[in-house]
């Protein structure tokens, strides 16, 4: 019997609590509504704090340079396309001038390609081939001589490799001179 009494009293308390909460929720909160009229504000207040922008973007420079001015102050509102910082661009202007000169040089070279090679230019290339051929023959003779001495053990491997490398370089120089003349003839494009 004591147990049943405890259950009845506990159930009654829970029911009463539920009823009280429900009544308060249904009643709501009482508020006074006042219609706004134009009038003077008699009181003001000052607030301190930090404002955070809703969108922040990190800005990077494409090159290193000294900053000459900052037209925008901290906290100032900016729009897309506004100038944020001005750099000392003398170095970039110098680079642009150099590139312009290189462009003109390339245009001049392209113009030369439409001209027939002149006799002096051809003669110059033929002379270069002749000189390269003579240096190649001399280095080939030296290479053969040093190769025989190396095989007999009369000179060091280091000295032999040095002469061999020089021979290979002279052969390359000769072939390059011949190729330059061939390119000169082929570059003429009427």
mmCIF file of C-alpha atoms in Angstrom:
data_model
loop_
_atom_site.group_PDB
_atom_site.id
_atom_site.type_symbol
_atom_site.label_atom_id
_atom_site.label_comp_id
_atom_site.label_asym_id
_atom_site.label_seq_id
_atom_site.Cartn_x
_atom_site.Cartn_y
_atom_site.Cartn_z
ATOM 1 C CA UNK A 1 0.000 0.000 0.000
ATOM 2 C CA UNK A 2 2.807 2.368 0.759
ATOM 3 C CA UNK A 3 4.195 1.817 -2.726
ATOM 4 C CA UNK A 4 0.929 2.642 -4.403
ATOM 5 C CA UNK A 5 0.704 5.850 -2.385
ATOM 6 C CA UNK A 6 4.140 6.909 -3.518
ATOM 7 C CA UNK A 7 3.206 6.277 -7.147
ATOM 8 C CA UNK A 8 -0.018 8.246 -6.840
ATOM 9 C CA UNK A 9 1.697 11.240 -5.185
ATOM 10 C CA UNK A 10 4.575 11.186 -7.759
ATOM 11 C CA UNK A 11 2.125 10.960 -10.646
ATOM 12 C CA UNK A 12 0.079 13.850 -9.242
ATOM 13 C CA UNK A 13 3.188 16.055 -8.991
ATOM 14 C CA UNK A 14 4.203 15.286 -12.594
ATOM 15 C CA UNK A 15 0.666 16.026 -13.859
ATOM 16 C CA UNK A 16 0.564 19.359 -11.979
ATOM 17 C CA UNK A 17 4.013 20.335 -13.387
ATOM 18 C CA UNK A 18 2.894 19.524 -16.922
ATOM 19 C CA UNK A 19 -0.278 21.577 -16.495
ATOM 20 C CA UNK A 20 1.682 24.587 -15.153
ATOM 21 C CA UNK A 21 4.191 24.514 -17.997
ATOM 22 C CA UNK A 22 1.423 24.183 -20.596
ATOM 23 C CA UNK A 23 -0.550 27.121 -19.151
ATOM 24 C CA UNK A 24 2.526 29.354 -19.143
ATOM 25 C CA UNK A 25 3.385 28.439 -22.718
ATOM 26 C CA UNK A 26 -0.153 29.143 -23.901
ATOM 27 C CA UNK A 27 -0.340 32.507 -22.138
ATOM 28 C CA UNK A 28 2.871 33.888 -23.767
ATOM 29 C CA UNK A 29 4.756 36.962 -22.667
ATOM 30 C CA UNK A 30 3.011 40.273 -22.105
ATOM 31 C CA UNK A 31 4.677 43.161 -23.951
ATOM 32 C CA UNK A 32 3.845 46.816 -24.476
ATOM 33 C CA UNK A 33 3.891 48.070 -28.071
ATOM 34 C CA UNK A 34 4.615 51.723 -28.756
ATOM 35 C CA UNK A 35 4.264 53.273 -32.184
ATOM 36 C CA UNK A 36 7.410 55.091 -33.343
ATOM 37 C CA UNK A 37 7.131 58.812 -33.893
ATOM 38 C CA UNK A 38 9.855 61.165 -35.132
ATOM 39 C CA UNK A 39 11.587 62.789 -32.152
ATOM 40 C CA UNK A 40 14.979 63.880 -30.834
ATOM 41 C CA UNK A 41 17.245 61.367 -29.207
ATOM 42 C CA UNK A 42 18.105 62.553 -25.733
ATOM 43 C CA UNK A 43 20.650 59.891 -24.891
ATOM 44 C CA UNK A 44 23.587 58.463 -26.859
ATOM 45 C CA UNK A 45 26.227 55.887 -26.151
ATOM 46 C CA UNK A 46 29.732 55.020 -27.284
ATOM 47 C CA UNK A 47 30.733 51.460 -28.053
ATOM 48 C CA UNK A 48 34.249 50.116 -28.425
ATOM 49 C CA UNK A 49 35.189 47.007 -30.335
ATOM 50 C CA UNK A 50 36.499 45.638 -33.600
ATOM 51 C CA UNK A 51 34.641 45.340 -36.874
ATOM 52 C CA UNK A 52 35.351 42.318 -38.971
ATOM 53 C CA UNK A 53 34.788 42.385 -42.720
ATOM 54 C CA UNK A 54 32.314 39.796 -43.955
ATOM 55 C CA UNK A 55 34.736 38.842 -46.748
ATOM 56 C CA UNK A 56 38.517 39.074 -46.558
ATOM 57 C CA UNK A 57 40.974 38.463 -49.385
ATOM 58 C CA UNK A 58 44.722 38.094 -49.216
ATOM 59 C CA UNK A 59 46.516 40.227 -51.791
ATOM 60 C CA UNK A 60 49.842 39.167 -53.321
ATOM 61 C CA UNK A 61 52.237 41.152 -55.453
ATOM 62 C CA UNK A 62 53.582 39.626 -58.661
ATOM 63 C CA UNK A 63 57.024 41.128 -58.037
ATOM 64 C CA UNK A 64 59.133 42.612 -55.252
ATOM 65 C CA UNK A 65 59.230 46.382 -55.116
ATOM 66 C CA UNK A 66 59.197 49.282 -52.682
ATOM 67 C CA UNK A 67 55.740 50.603 -51.758
ATOM 68 C CA UNK A 68 55.446 54.279 -52.682
ATOM 69 C CA UNK A 69 51.901 54.974 -51.430
ATOM 70 C CA UNK A 70 48.874 53.415 -49.767
ATOM 71 C CA UNK A 71 45.787 55.233 -51.108
ATOM 72 C CA UNK A 72 43.420 53.212 -48.870
ATOM 73 C CA UNK A 73 43.321 53.670 -45.090
ATOM 74 C CA UNK A 74 42.710 50.811 -42.667
ATOM 75 C CA UNK A 75 39.007 50.174 -42.241
ATOM 76 C CA UNK A 76 38.066 52.085 -45.405
ATOM 77 C CA UNK A 77 35.532 50.413 -47.685
ATOM 78 C CA UNK A 78 36.917 49.334 -51.079
ATOM 79 C CA UNK A 79 35.320 48.144 -54.260
ATOM 80 C CA UNK A 80 36.594 45.771 -56.903
ATOM 81 C CA UNK A 81 39.146 47.567 -59.061
ATOM 82 C CA UNK A 82 40.155 50.159 -56.407
ATOM 83 C CA UNK A 83 43.886 50.888 -56.156
ATOM 84 C CA UNK A 84 45.111 49.458 -52.841
ATOM 85 C CA UNK A 85 48.855 50.052 -53.057
ATOM 86 C CA UNK A 86 51.281 51.764 -55.437
ATOM 87 C CA UNK A 87 54.734 50.268 -56.021
ATOM 88 C CA UNK A 88 57.945 51.780 -57.381
ATOM 89 C CA UNK A 89 57.736 50.377 -60.914
ATOM 90 C CA UNK A 90 60.942 51.772 -62.422
ATOM 91 C CA UNK A 91 62.445 48.269 -62.647
ATOM 92 C CA UNK A 92 59.363 46.970 -64.476
ATOM 93 C CA UNK A 93 59.497 49.911 -66.882
ATOM 94 C CA UNK A 94 63.146 49.060 -67.548
ATOM 95 C CA UNK A 95 62.201 45.419 -68.216
ATOM 96 C CA UNK A 96 59.410 46.505 -70.582
ATOM 97 C CA UNK A 97 61.863 48.727 -72.486
ATOM 98 C CA UNK A 98 64.302 45.781 -72.791
ATOM 99 C CA UNK A 99 61.570 43.457 -74.036
ATOM 100 C CA UNK A 100 60.486 46.068 -76.559
ATOM 101 C CA UNK A 101 64.083 46.318 -77.833
ATOM 102 C CA UNK A 102 64.305 42.506 -78.072
ATOM 103 C CA UNK A 103 61.009 42.435 -79.983
ATOM 104 C CA UNK A 104 62.363 44.949 -82.487
ATOM 105 C CA UNK A 105 65.561 42.908 -82.811
ATOM 106 C CA UNK A 106 63.561 39.745 -83.543
ATOM 107 C CA UNK A 107 61.496 41.633 -86.117
ATOM 108 C CA UNK A 108 64.768 42.756 -87.758
ATOM 109 C CA UNK A 109 66.035 39.156 -87.803
ATOM 110 C CA UNK A 110 62.760 38.030 -89.359
ATOM 111 C CA UNK A 111 63.157 40.698 -92.007
ATOM 112 C CA UNK A 112 66.652 39.375 -92.791
ATOM 113 C CA UNK A 113 65.171 35.936 -93.427
ATOM 114 C CA UNK A 114 63.320 37.293 -96.431
ATOM 115 C CA UNK A 115 66.552 38.633 -97.974
ATOM 116 C CA UNK A 116 68.806 36.473 -100.089
ATOM 117 C CA UNK A 117 72.172 35.732 -98.398
ATOM 118 C CA UNK A 118 74.838 38.103 -99.734
ATOM 119 C CA UNK A 119 78.251 37.052 -101.026
ATOM 120 C CA UNK A 120 80.114 38.490 -98.016
ATOM 121 C CA UNK A 121 78.007 36.482 -95.593
ATOM 122 C CA UNK A 122 78.496 33.291 -97.588
ATOM 123 C CA UNK A 123 82.242 33.960 -97.855
ATOM 124 C CA UNK A 124 82.419 34.494 -94.098
ATOM 125 C CA UNK A 125 80.752 31.122 -93.460
ATOM 126 C CA UNK A 126 83.012 29.350 -95.971
ATOM 127 C CA UNK A 127 86.074 30.809 -94.249
ATOM 128 C CA UNK A 128 84.749 29.685 -90.866
ATOM 129 C CA UNK A 129 84.274 26.153 -92.255
ATOM 130 C CA UNK A 130 87.814 26.151 -93.657
ATOM 131 C CA UNK A 131 89.282 27.260 -90.305
ATOM 132 C CA UNK A 132 87.203 24.722 -88.395
ATOM 133 C CA UNK A 133 88.284 21.981 -90.814
ATOM 134 C CA UNK A 134 91.990 22.867 -90.358
ATOM 135 C CA UNK A 135 91.663 22.878 -86.537
ATOM 136 C CA UNK A 136 89.858 19.539 -86.755
ATOM 137 C CA UNK A 137 92.612 17.950 -88.886
ATOM 138 C CA UNK A 138 95.330 19.226 -86.518
ATOM 139 C CA UNK A 139 93.504 17.920 -83.444
ATOM 140 C CA UNK A 140 92.911 14.569 -85.193
ATOM 141 C CA UNK A 141 96.668 14.201 -85.857
ATOM 142 C CA UNK A 142 97.406 15.132 -82.236
ATOM 143 C CA UNK A 143 94.769 12.682 -81.020
ATOM 144 C CA UNK A 144 96.220 9.802 -83.097
ATOM 145 C CA UNK A 145 99.724 10.562 -81.801
ATOM 146 C CA UNK A 146 98.600 10.739 -78.142
ATOM 147 C CA UNK A 147 96.489 7.608 -78.549
ATOM 148 C CA UNK A 148 99.566 5.629 -79.687
ATOM 149 C CA UNK A 149 101.625 7.051 -76.802
ATOM 150 C CA UNK A 150 98.894 6.161 -74.319
ATOM 151 C CA UNK A 151 98.645 2.590 -75.640
ATOM 152 C CA UNK A 152 102.431 2.253 -75.201
ATOM 153 C CA UNK A 153 102.172 3.644 -71.654
ATOM 154 C CA UNK A 154 104.207 6.795 -72.407
ATOM 155 C CA UNK A 155 101.514 9.304 -71.285
ATOM 156 C CA UNK A 156 98.865 9.357 -68.560
ATOM 157 C CA UNK A 157 95.244 8.522 -69.120
ATOM 158 C CA UNK A 158 94.360 12.061 -68.028
ATOM 159 C CA UNK A 159 96.501 13.617 -70.789
ATOM 160 C CA UNK A 160 95.027 11.161 -73.334
ATOM 161 C CA UNK A 161 91.435 12.049 -72.326
ATOM 162 C CA UNK A 162 92.246 15.753 -72.527
ATOM 163 C CA UNK A 163 93.457 15.413 -76.142
ATOM 164 C CA UNK A 164 90.561 13.098 -77.029
ATOM 165 C CA UNK A 165 88.040 15.639 -75.671
ATOM 166 C CA UNK A 166 89.704 18.427 -77.646
ATOM 167 C CA UNK A 167 89.466 16.295 -80.813
ATOM 168 C CA UNK A 168 85.742 15.692 -80.207
ATOM 169 C CA UNK A 169 85.209 19.437 -79.619
ATOM 170 C CA UNK A 170 86.985 20.352 -82.871
ATOM 171 C CA UNK A 171 84.875 17.826 -84.780
ATOM 172 C CA UNK A 172 81.761 19.376 -83.283
ATOM 173 C CA UNK A 173 82.978 22.904 -84.210
ATOM 174 C CA UNK A 174 83.569 21.816 -87.817
ATOM 175 C CA UNK A 175 80.126 20.226 -88.093
ATOM 176 C CA UNK A 176 78.508 23.279 -86.520
ATOM 177 C CA UNK A 177 80.202 25.629 -89.020
ATOM 178 C CA UNK A 178 78.926 23.490 -91.920
ATOM 179 C CA UNK A 179 75.437 23.471 -90.418
ATOM 180 C CA UNK A 180 75.511 27.287 -90.038
ATOM 181 C CA UNK A 181 76.120 27.673 -93.795
ATOM 182 C CA UNK A 182 73.350 25.194 -94.549
ATOM 183 C CA UNK A 183 70.975 27.123 -92.263
ATOM 184 C CA UNK A 184 71.942 30.379 -94.003
ATOM 185 C CA UNK A 185 70.915 28.927 -97.378
ATOM 186 C CA UNK A 186 67.745 27.369 -95.961
ATOM 187 C CA UNK A 187 66.739 30.543 -94.109
ATOM 188 C CA UNK A 188 66.214 32.390 -97.361
ATOM 189 C CA UNK A 189 62.465 32.196 -97.747
ATOM 190 C CA UNK A 190 61.324 34.273 -100.742
#
